[in-house]
mmCIF file of C-alpha atoms and ligand atoms in Angstrom:
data_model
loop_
_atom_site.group_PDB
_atom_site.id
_atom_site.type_symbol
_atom_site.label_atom_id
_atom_site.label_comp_id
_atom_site.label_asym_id
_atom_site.label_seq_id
_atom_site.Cartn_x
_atom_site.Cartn_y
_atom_site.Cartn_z
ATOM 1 C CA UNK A 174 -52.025 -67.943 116.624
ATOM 2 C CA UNK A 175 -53.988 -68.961 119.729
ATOM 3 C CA UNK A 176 -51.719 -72.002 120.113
ATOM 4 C CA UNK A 177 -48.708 -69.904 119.874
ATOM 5 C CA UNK A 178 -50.052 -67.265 122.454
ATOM 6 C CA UNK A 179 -51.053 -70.119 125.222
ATOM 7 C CA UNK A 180 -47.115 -71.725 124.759
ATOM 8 C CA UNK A 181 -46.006 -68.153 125.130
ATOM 9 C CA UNK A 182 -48.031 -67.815 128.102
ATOM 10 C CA UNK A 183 -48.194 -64.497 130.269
ATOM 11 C CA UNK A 184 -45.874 -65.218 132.922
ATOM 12 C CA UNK A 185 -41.681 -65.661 133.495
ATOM 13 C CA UNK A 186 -39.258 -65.168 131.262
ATOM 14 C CA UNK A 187 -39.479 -66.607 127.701
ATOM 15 C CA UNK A 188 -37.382 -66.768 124.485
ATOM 16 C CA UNK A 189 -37.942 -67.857 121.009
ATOM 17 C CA UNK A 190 -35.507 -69.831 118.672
ATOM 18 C CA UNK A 191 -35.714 -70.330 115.117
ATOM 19 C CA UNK A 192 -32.872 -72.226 113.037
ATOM 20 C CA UNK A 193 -30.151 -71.002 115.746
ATOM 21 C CA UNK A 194 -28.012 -69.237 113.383
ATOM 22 C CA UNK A 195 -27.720 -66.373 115.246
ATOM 23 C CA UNK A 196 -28.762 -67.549 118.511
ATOM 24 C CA UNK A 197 -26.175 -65.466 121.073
ATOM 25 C CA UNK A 198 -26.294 -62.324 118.985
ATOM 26 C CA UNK A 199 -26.799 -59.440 120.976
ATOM 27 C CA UNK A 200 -25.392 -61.695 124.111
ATOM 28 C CA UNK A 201 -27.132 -65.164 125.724
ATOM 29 C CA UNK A 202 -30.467 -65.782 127.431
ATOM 30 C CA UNK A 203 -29.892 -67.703 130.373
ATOM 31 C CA UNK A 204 -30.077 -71.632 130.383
ATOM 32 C CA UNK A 205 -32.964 -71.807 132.546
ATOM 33 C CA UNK A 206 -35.306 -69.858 130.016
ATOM 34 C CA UNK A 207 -38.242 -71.258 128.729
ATOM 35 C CA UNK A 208 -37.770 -71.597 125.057
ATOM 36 C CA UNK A 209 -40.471 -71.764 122.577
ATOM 37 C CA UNK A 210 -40.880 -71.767 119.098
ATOM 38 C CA UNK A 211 -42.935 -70.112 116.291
ATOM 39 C CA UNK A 212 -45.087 -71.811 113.969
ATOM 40 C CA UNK A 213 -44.052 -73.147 110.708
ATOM 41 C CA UNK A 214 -45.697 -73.505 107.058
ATOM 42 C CA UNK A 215 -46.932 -71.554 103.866
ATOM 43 C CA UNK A 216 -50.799 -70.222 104.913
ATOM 44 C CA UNK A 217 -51.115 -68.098 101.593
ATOM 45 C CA UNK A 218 -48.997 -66.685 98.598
ATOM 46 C CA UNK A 219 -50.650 -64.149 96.255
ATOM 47 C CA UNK A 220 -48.434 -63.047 93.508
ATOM 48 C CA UNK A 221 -50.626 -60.694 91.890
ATOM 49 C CA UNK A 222 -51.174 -58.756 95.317
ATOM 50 C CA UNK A 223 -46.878 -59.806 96.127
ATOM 51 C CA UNK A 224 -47.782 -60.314 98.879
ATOM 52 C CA UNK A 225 -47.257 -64.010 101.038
ATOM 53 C CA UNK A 226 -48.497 -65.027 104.635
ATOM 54 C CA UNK A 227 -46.400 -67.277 106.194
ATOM 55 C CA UNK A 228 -46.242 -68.386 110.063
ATOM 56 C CA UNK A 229 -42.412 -67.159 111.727
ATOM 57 C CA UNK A 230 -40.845 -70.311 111.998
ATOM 58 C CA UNK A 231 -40.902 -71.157 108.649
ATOM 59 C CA UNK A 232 -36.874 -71.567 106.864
ATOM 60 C CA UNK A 233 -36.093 -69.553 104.513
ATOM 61 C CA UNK A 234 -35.187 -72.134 101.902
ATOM 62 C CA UNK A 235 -38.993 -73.512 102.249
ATOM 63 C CA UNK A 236 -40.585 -69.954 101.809
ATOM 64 C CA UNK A 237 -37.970 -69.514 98.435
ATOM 65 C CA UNK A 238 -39.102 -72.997 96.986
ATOM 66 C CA UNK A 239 -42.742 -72.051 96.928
ATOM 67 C CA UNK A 240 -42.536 -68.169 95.951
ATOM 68 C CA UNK A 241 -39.936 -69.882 93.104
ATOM 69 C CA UNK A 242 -43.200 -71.608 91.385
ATOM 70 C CA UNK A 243 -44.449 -68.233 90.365
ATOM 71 C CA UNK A 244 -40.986 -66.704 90.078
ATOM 72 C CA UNK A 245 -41.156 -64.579 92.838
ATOM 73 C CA UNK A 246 -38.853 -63.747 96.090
ATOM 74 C CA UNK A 247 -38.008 -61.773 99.294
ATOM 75 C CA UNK A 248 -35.722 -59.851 100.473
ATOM 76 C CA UNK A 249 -34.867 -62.125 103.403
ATOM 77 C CA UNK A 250 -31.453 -63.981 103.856
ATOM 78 C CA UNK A 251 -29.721 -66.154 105.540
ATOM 79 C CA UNK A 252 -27.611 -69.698 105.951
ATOM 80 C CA UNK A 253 -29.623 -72.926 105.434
ATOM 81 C CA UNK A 254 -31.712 -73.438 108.380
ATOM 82 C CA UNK A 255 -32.284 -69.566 109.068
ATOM 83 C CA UNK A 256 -36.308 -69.052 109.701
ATOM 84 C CA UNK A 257 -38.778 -66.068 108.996
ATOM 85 C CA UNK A 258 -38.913 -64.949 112.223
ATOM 86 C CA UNK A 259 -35.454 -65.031 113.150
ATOM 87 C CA UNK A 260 -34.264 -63.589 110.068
ATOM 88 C CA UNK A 261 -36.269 -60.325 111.010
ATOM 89 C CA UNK A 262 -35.035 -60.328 114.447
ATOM 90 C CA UNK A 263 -31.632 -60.102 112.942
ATOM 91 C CA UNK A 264 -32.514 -58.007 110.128
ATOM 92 C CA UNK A 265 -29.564 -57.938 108.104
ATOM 93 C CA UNK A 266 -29.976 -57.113 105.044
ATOM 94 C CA UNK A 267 -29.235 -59.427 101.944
ATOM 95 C CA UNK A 268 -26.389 -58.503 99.912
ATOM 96 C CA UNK A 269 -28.660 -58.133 97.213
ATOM 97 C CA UNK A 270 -30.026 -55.159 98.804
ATOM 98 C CA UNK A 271 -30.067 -53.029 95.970
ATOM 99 C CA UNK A 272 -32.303 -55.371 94.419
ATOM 100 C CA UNK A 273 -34.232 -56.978 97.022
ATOM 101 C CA UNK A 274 -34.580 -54.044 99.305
ATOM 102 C CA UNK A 275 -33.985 -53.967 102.948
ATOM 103 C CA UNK A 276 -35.344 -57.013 105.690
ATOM 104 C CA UNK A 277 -37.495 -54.232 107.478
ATOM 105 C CA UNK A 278 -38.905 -53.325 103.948
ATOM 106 C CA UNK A 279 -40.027 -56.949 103.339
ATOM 107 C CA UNK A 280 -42.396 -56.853 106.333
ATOM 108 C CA UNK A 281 -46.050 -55.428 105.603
ATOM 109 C CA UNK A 282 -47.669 -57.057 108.980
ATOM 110 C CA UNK A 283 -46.675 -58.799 112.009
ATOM 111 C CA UNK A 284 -49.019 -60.638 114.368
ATOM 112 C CA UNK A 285 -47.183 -61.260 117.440
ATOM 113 C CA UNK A 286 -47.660 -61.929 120.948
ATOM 114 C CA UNK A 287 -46.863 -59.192 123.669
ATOM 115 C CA UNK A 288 -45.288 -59.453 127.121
ATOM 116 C CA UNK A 289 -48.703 -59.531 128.381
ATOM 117 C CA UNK A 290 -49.595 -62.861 126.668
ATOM 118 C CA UNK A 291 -51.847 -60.946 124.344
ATOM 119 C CA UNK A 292 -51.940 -61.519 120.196
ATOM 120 C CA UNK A 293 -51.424 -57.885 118.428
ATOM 121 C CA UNK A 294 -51.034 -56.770 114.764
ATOM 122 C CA UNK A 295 -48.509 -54.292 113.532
ATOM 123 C CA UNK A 296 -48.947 -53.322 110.131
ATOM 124 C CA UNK A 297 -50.979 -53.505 107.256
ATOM 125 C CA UNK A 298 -51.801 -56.639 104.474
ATOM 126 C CA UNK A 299 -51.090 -53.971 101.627
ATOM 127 C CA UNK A 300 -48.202 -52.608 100.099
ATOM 128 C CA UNK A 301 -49.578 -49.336 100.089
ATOM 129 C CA UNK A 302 -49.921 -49.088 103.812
ATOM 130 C CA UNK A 303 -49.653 -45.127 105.518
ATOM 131 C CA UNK A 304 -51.868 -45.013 108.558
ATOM 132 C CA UNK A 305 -50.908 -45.214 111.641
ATOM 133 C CA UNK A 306 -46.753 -45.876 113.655
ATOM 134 C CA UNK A 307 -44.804 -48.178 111.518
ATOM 135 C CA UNK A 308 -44.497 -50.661 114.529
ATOM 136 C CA UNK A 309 -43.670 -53.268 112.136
ATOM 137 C CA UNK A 310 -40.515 -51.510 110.967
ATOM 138 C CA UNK A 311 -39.077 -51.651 114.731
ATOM 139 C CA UNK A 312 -39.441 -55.321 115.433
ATOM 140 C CA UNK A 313 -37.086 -55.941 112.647
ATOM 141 C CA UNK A 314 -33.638 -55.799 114.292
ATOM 142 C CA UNK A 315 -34.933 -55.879 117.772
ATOM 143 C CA UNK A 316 -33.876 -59.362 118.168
ATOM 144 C CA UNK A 317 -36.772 -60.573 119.792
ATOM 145 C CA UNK A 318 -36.987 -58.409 123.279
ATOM 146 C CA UNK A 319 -40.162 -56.686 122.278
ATOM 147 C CA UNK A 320 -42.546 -59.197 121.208
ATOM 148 C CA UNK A 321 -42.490 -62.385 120.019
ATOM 149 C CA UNK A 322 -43.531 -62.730 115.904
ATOM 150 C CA UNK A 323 -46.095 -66.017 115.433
ATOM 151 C CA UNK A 324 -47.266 -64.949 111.684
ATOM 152 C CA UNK A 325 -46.319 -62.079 109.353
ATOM 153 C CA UNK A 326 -47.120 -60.681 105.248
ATOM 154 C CA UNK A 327 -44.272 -60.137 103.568
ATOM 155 C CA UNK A 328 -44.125 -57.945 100.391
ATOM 156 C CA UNK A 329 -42.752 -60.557 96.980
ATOM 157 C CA UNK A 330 -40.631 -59.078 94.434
ATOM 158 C CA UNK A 331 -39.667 -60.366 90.490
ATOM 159 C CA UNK A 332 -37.272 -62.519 90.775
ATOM 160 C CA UNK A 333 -34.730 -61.304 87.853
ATOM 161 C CA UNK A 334 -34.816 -63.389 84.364
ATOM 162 C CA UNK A 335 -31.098 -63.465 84.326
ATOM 163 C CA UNK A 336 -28.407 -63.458 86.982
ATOM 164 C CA UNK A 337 -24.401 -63.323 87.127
ATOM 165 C CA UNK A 338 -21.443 -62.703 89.056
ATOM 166 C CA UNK A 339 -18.344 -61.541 87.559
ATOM 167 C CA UNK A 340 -14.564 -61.293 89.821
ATOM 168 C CA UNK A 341 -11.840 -59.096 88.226
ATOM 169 C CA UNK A 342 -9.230 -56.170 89.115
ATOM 170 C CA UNK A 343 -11.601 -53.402 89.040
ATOM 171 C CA UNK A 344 -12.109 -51.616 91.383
ATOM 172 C CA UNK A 345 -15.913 -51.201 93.181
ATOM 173 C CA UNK A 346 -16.026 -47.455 91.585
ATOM 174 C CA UNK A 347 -15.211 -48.483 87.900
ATOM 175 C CA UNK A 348 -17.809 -51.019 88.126
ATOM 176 C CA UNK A 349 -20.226 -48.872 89.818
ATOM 177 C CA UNK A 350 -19.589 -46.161 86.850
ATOM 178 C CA UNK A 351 -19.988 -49.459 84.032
ATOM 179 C CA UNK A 352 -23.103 -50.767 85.330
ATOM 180 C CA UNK A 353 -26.448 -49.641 85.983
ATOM 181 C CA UNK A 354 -27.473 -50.272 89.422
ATOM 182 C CA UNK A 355 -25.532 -53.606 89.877
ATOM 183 C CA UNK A 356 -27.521 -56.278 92.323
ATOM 184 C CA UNK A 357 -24.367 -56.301 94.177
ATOM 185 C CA UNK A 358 -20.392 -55.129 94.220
ATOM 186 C CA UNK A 359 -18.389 -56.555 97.154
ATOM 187 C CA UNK A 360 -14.899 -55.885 97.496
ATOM 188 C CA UNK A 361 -12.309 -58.645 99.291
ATOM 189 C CA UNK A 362 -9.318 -56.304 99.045
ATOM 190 C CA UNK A 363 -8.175 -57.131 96.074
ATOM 191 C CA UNK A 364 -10.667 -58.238 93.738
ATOM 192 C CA UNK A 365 -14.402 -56.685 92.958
ATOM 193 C CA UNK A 366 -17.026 -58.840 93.180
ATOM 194 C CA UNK A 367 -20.367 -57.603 90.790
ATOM 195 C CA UNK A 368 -23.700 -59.006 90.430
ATOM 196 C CA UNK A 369 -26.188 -58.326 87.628
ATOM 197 C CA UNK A 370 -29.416 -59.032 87.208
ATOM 198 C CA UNK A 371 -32.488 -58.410 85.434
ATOM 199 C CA UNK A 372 -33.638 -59.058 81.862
ATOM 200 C CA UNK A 373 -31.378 -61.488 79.737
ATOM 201 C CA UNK A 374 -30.309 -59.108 76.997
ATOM 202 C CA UNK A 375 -29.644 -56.095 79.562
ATOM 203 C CA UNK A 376 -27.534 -58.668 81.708
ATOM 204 C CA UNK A 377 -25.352 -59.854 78.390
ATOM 205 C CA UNK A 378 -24.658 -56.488 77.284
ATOM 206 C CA UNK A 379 -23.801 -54.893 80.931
ATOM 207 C CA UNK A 380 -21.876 -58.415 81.165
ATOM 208 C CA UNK A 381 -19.771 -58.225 78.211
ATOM 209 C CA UNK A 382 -18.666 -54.462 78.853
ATOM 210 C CA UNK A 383 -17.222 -55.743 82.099
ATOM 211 C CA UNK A 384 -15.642 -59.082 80.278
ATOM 212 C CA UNK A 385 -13.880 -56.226 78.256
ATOM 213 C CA UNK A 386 -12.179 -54.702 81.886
ATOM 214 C CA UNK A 387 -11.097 -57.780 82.389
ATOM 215 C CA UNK A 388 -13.704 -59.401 84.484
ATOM 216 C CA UNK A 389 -14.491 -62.970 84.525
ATOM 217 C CA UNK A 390 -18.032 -65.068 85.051
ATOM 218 C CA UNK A 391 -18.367 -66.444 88.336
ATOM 219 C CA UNK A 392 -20.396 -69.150 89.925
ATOM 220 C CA UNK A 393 -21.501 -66.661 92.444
ATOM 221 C CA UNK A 394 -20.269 -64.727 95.462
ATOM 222 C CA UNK A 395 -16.916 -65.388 97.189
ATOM 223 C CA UNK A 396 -17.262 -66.723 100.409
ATOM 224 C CA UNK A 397 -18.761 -64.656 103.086
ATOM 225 C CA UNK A 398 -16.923 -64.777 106.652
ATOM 226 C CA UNK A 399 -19.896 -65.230 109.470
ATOM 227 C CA UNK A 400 -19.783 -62.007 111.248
ATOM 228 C CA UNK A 401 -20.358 -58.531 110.160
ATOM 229 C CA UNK A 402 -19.134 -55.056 111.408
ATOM 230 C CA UNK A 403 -20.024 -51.317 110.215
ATOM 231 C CA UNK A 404 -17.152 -50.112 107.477
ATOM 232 C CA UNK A 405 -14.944 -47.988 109.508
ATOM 233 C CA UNK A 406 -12.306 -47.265 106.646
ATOM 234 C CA UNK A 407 -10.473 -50.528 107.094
ATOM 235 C CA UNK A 408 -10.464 -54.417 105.396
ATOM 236 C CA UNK A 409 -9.358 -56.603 107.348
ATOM 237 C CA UNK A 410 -7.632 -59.465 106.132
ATOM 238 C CA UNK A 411 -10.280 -61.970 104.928
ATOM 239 C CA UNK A 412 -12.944 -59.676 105.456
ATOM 240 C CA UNK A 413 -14.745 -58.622 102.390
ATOM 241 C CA UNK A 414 -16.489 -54.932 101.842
ATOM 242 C CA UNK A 415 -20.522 -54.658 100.902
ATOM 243 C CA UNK A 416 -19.716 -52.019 98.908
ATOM 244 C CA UNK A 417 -23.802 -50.507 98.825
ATOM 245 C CA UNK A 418 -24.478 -50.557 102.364
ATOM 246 C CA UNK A 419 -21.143 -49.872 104.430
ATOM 247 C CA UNK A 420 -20.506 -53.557 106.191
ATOM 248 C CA UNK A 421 -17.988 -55.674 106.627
ATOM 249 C CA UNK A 422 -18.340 -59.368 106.150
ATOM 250 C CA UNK A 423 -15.583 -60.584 108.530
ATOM 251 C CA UNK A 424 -14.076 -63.100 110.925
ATOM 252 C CA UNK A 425 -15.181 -62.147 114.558
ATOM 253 C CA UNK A 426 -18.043 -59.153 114.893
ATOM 254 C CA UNK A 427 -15.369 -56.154 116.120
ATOM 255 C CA UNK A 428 -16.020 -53.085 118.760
ATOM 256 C CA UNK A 429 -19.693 -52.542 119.565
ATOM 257 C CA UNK A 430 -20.477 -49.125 118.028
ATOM 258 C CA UNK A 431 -21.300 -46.200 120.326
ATOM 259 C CA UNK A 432 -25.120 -45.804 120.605
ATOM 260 C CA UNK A 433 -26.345 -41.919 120.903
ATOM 261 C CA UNK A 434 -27.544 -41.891 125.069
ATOM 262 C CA UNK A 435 -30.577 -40.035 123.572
ATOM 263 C CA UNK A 436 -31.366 -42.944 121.375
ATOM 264 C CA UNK A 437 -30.472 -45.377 123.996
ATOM 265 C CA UNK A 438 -32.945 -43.231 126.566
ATOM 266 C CA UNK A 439 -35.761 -44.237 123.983
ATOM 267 C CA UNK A 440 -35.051 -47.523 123.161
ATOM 268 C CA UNK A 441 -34.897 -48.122 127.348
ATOM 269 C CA UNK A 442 -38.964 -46.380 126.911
ATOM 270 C CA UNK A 443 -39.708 -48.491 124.179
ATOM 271 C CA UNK A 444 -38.738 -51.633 126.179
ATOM 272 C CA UNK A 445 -39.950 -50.712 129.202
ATOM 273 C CA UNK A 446 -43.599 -50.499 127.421
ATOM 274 C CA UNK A 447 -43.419 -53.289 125.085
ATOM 275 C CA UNK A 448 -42.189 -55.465 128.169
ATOM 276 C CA UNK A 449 -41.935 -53.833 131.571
ATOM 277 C CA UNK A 450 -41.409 -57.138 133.683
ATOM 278 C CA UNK A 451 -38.341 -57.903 131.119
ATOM 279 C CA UNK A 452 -39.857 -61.521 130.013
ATOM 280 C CA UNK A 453 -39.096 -61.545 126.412
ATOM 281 C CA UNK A 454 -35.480 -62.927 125.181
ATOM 282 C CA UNK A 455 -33.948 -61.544 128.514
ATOM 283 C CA UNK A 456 -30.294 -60.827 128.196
ATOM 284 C CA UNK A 457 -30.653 -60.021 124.596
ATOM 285 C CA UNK A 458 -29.529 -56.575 123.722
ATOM 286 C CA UNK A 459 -29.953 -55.166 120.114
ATOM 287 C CA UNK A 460 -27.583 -52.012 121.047
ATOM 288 C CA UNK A 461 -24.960 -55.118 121.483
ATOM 289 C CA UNK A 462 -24.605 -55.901 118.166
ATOM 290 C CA UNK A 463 -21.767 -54.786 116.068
ATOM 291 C CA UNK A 464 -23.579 -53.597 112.004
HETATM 292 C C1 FAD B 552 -23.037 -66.799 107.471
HETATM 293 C C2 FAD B 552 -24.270 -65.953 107.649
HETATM 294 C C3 FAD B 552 -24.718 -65.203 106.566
HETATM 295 C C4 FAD B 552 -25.851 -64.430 106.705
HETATM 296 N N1 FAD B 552 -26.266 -63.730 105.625
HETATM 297 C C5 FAD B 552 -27.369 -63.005 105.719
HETATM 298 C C6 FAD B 552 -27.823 -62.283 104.622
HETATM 299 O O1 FAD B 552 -27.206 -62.283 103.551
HETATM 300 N N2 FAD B 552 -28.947 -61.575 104.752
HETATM 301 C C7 FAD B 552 -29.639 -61.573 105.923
HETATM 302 O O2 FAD B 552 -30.692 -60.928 106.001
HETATM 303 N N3 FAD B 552 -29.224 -62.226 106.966
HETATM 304 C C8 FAD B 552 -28.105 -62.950 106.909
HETATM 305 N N4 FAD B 552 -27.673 -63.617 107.974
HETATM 306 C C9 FAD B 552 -28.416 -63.498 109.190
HETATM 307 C C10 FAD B 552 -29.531 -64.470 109.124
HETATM 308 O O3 FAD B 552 -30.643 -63.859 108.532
HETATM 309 C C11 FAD B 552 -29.869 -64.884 110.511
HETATM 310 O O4 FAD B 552 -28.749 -65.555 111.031
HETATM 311 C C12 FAD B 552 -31.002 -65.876 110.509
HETATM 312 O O5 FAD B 552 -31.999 -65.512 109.591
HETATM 313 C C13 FAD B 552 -31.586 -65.978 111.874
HETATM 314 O O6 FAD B 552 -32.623 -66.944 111.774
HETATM 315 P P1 FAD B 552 -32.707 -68.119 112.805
HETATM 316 O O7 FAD B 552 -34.019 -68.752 112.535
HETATM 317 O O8 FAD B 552 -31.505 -68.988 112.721
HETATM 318 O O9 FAD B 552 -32.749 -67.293 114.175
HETATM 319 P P2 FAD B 552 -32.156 -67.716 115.582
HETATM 320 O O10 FAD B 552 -30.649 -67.776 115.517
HETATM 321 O O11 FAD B 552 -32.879 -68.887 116.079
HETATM 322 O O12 FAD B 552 -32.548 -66.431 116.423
HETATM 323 C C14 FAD B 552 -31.930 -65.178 116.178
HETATM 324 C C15 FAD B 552 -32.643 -64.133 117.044
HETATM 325 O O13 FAD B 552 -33.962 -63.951 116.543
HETATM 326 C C16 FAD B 552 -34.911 -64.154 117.584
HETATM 327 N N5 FAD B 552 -36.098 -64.761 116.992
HETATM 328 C C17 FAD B 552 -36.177 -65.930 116.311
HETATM 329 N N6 FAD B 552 -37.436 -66.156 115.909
HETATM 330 C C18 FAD B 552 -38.185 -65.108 116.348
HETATM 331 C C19 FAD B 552 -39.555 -64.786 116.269
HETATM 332 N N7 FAD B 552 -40.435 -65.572 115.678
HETATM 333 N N8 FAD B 552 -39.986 -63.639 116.858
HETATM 334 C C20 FAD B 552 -39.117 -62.810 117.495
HETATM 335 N N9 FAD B 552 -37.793 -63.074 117.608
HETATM 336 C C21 FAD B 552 -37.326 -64.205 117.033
HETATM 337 C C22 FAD B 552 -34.214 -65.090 118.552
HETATM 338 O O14 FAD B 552 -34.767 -65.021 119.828
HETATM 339 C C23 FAD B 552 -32.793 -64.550 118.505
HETATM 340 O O15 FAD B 552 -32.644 -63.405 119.305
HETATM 341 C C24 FAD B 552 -26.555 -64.399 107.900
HETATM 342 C C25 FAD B 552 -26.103 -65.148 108.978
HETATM 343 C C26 FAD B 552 -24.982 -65.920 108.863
HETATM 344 C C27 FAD B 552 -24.535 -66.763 110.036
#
C-alpha cells in the first residue's frame, strides 16, 4: 500500500483508472489530471473463510480464473478488461444478482488512500462483521470521489454445479411462478430470458418444466446493450428488462433521475469530509449517473 499512497501523493487533483470501461461515467475528469493506477495481483484466497484479498487493479477475469480452482466466485461483473476497483466504483450489480448478491455486498474491507494522502481501512476481514459505520458499503458506487481503493477482501460464494439459460414466449411472471428463485429472468420485449443454477438434478428438473412451456436451452444471455437506466414502465426498443432489480439494459443511459435535495445535502457533507480540497476524480459525480 505504501507505494500506492506515495503515487497518490497529498497534493492536486488526482484520478484513478482501471480497465476504462466506464471511464466518463458520472461525467469527465479534466485532461490535465494526474492519473494513477491501483495495484494489481492475487495476495491471498481462503475458501474455507470465502473470503479473497486482492489489490484494486486487478481484472476481473484474473480474480475469476483463480477463485475457479476451488470453485468459487464473486459477485463482481463486468466486460473483459473491467478491474476490482473500478468495478466497485461503478457498482452495478451482476445480473446474477439473485445469486451472487449485490457489488456492495461483495466488499468486507477496503484499504484505501484518503484526500489527505493517508492509508485507511473500512471494514472488517470477516463475514460476520457488525461494529462500527459500514464505510465500506458507501465507496461502492461512489465512483471514486471519496477515496481512492489500493487493496480490498471480498466475500467468495459456491459457484453453482450446474448452469443454464433457457429463451421462450413466457412471460417473466410465469417463469418466476415455475422456478424457484431463478439466477436470472431478463425480458427483451418479447422473449424471457431465465437462468438456473444450482445442483445438477434441481437444474434438470426446474429445466425440463420450462422445456414443457415452450422454452428452449440457450448458450447464455442475449446480448446486453452498454448502458443502463432505472425501469420507468417502458422497453425501449433493443433495450432488455432485469426483471429482479428494476434496470434497463439499453442503448444510451436516459434522463438522470431526480436525487432527494435532502440526500443530495448529505452526500455534499460526506464529500466535503472525505475530500474538502475536491482532489479525488474531480468532475466525477455519482448523482450523474442514470441506474
Ligand atoms: C457492457 C457492460 C456490461 C457491464 N455489466 C456489468 C455487470 O453485469 N455487472 C457489474 O457489476 N458491472 C457491469 N458493468 C460495469 C462494470 O463493472 C464496470 O464498467 C467496470 O467494472 C469498471 O471497471 P474499470 O476497471 O473498467 O473502471 P474504469 O472505467 O477504469 O473506472 C470507472 C470508475 O471507477 C473509478 N475507479 C477505478 N478504479 C478505482 C479504484 N481503485 N478506487 C476508486 N475508484 C476507482 C474510476 O475513477 C472511474 O470513476 C458493465 C459495463 C459494461 C460497459
Amino acid at each position: 500500500m505504501e507505494a500506492f499512497r506515495a503515487e497518490v501523493g497529498s497534493s492536486g487533483p488526482v484520478c484513478i483508472r482501471g480497465g476504462g470501461t466506464r471511464w466518463s461515467l458520472g461525467g469527465d475528469v479534466g485532461a490535465e489530471v494526474r492519473v494513477v493506477h491501483a495495484p494489481s495481483g492475487i495476495d491471498s484466497h481462503d475458501p474455507a473463510e470465502m473470503t479473497v484479498t486482492v489489490w484494486a487493479g486487478t481484472t476481473l477475469t484474473a480474480l475469476a480464473e483463480t477463485l475457479a480452482e476451488k470453485r468459487q466466485e464473486v459477485g463482481l461483473d463486468g466486460p473483459p478488461g473491467s478491474t476490482v476497483g473500478g468495478s466497485l466504483a461503478v457498482g452495478w450489480n451482476s445480473i446474477r444478482r439473485r445469486r451472487t448478491g449485490t457489488a456492495r455486498d461483495a466488499l468486507l474491507q477496503a484499504e484505501c488512500v484518503g484526500s489527505d494522502g493517508q492509508i485507511f481501512k473500512a471494514g472488517g476481514p470477516t463475514v460476520k462483521n457488525a461494529s462500527g459505520y459500514e464505510l465500506c458499503r458507501l465507496l461502492v458506487g461512489s465512483l471514486g470521489t471519496l477515496a481512492l481503493t489500493g487493496r480490498v477482501i471480498l466475500r467468495t460464494r459456491p459457484m453453482p454445479e450446474s448452469s443454464l439459460w433457457l429463451r421462450g414466449s413466457m412471460t417473466p411472471t410465469e417463469v418466476e411462478r415455475s422456478c424457484y428463485r431463478p439466477s436470472s429472468i431478463l425480458w427483451d420485449g418479447d422473449h424471457s430470458h431465465v437462468c438456473l443454477e444450482g445442483y445438477g438434478v434441481d437444474v434438470e428438473q426446474e429445466a425440463s418444466d420450462l422445456v414443457e412451456h415452450g422454452m428452449t436451452e440457450v448458450d447464455g444471455p442475449p446480448n446486453l446493450p452498454p448502458d443502463r437506466h432505472r425501469w420507468s414502465g417502458e422497453l425501449p426498443k433493443g433495450a432488455v428488462l432485469d426483471v429482479a432489480i428494476g434496470v434497463v439494459h439499453c442503448n444510451g443511459s436516459g434522463a438522470v433521475p431526480e436525487v432527494d435535495p435532502t440526500v443530495k445535502v448529505i452526500a455534499g457533507r460526506l464529500k466535503a469530509n472525505f475530500d474538502p480540497k475536491g482532489r479525488l476524480n474531480p468532475g466525477r459525480d455519482p448523482y450523474m449517473v442514470s441506474e
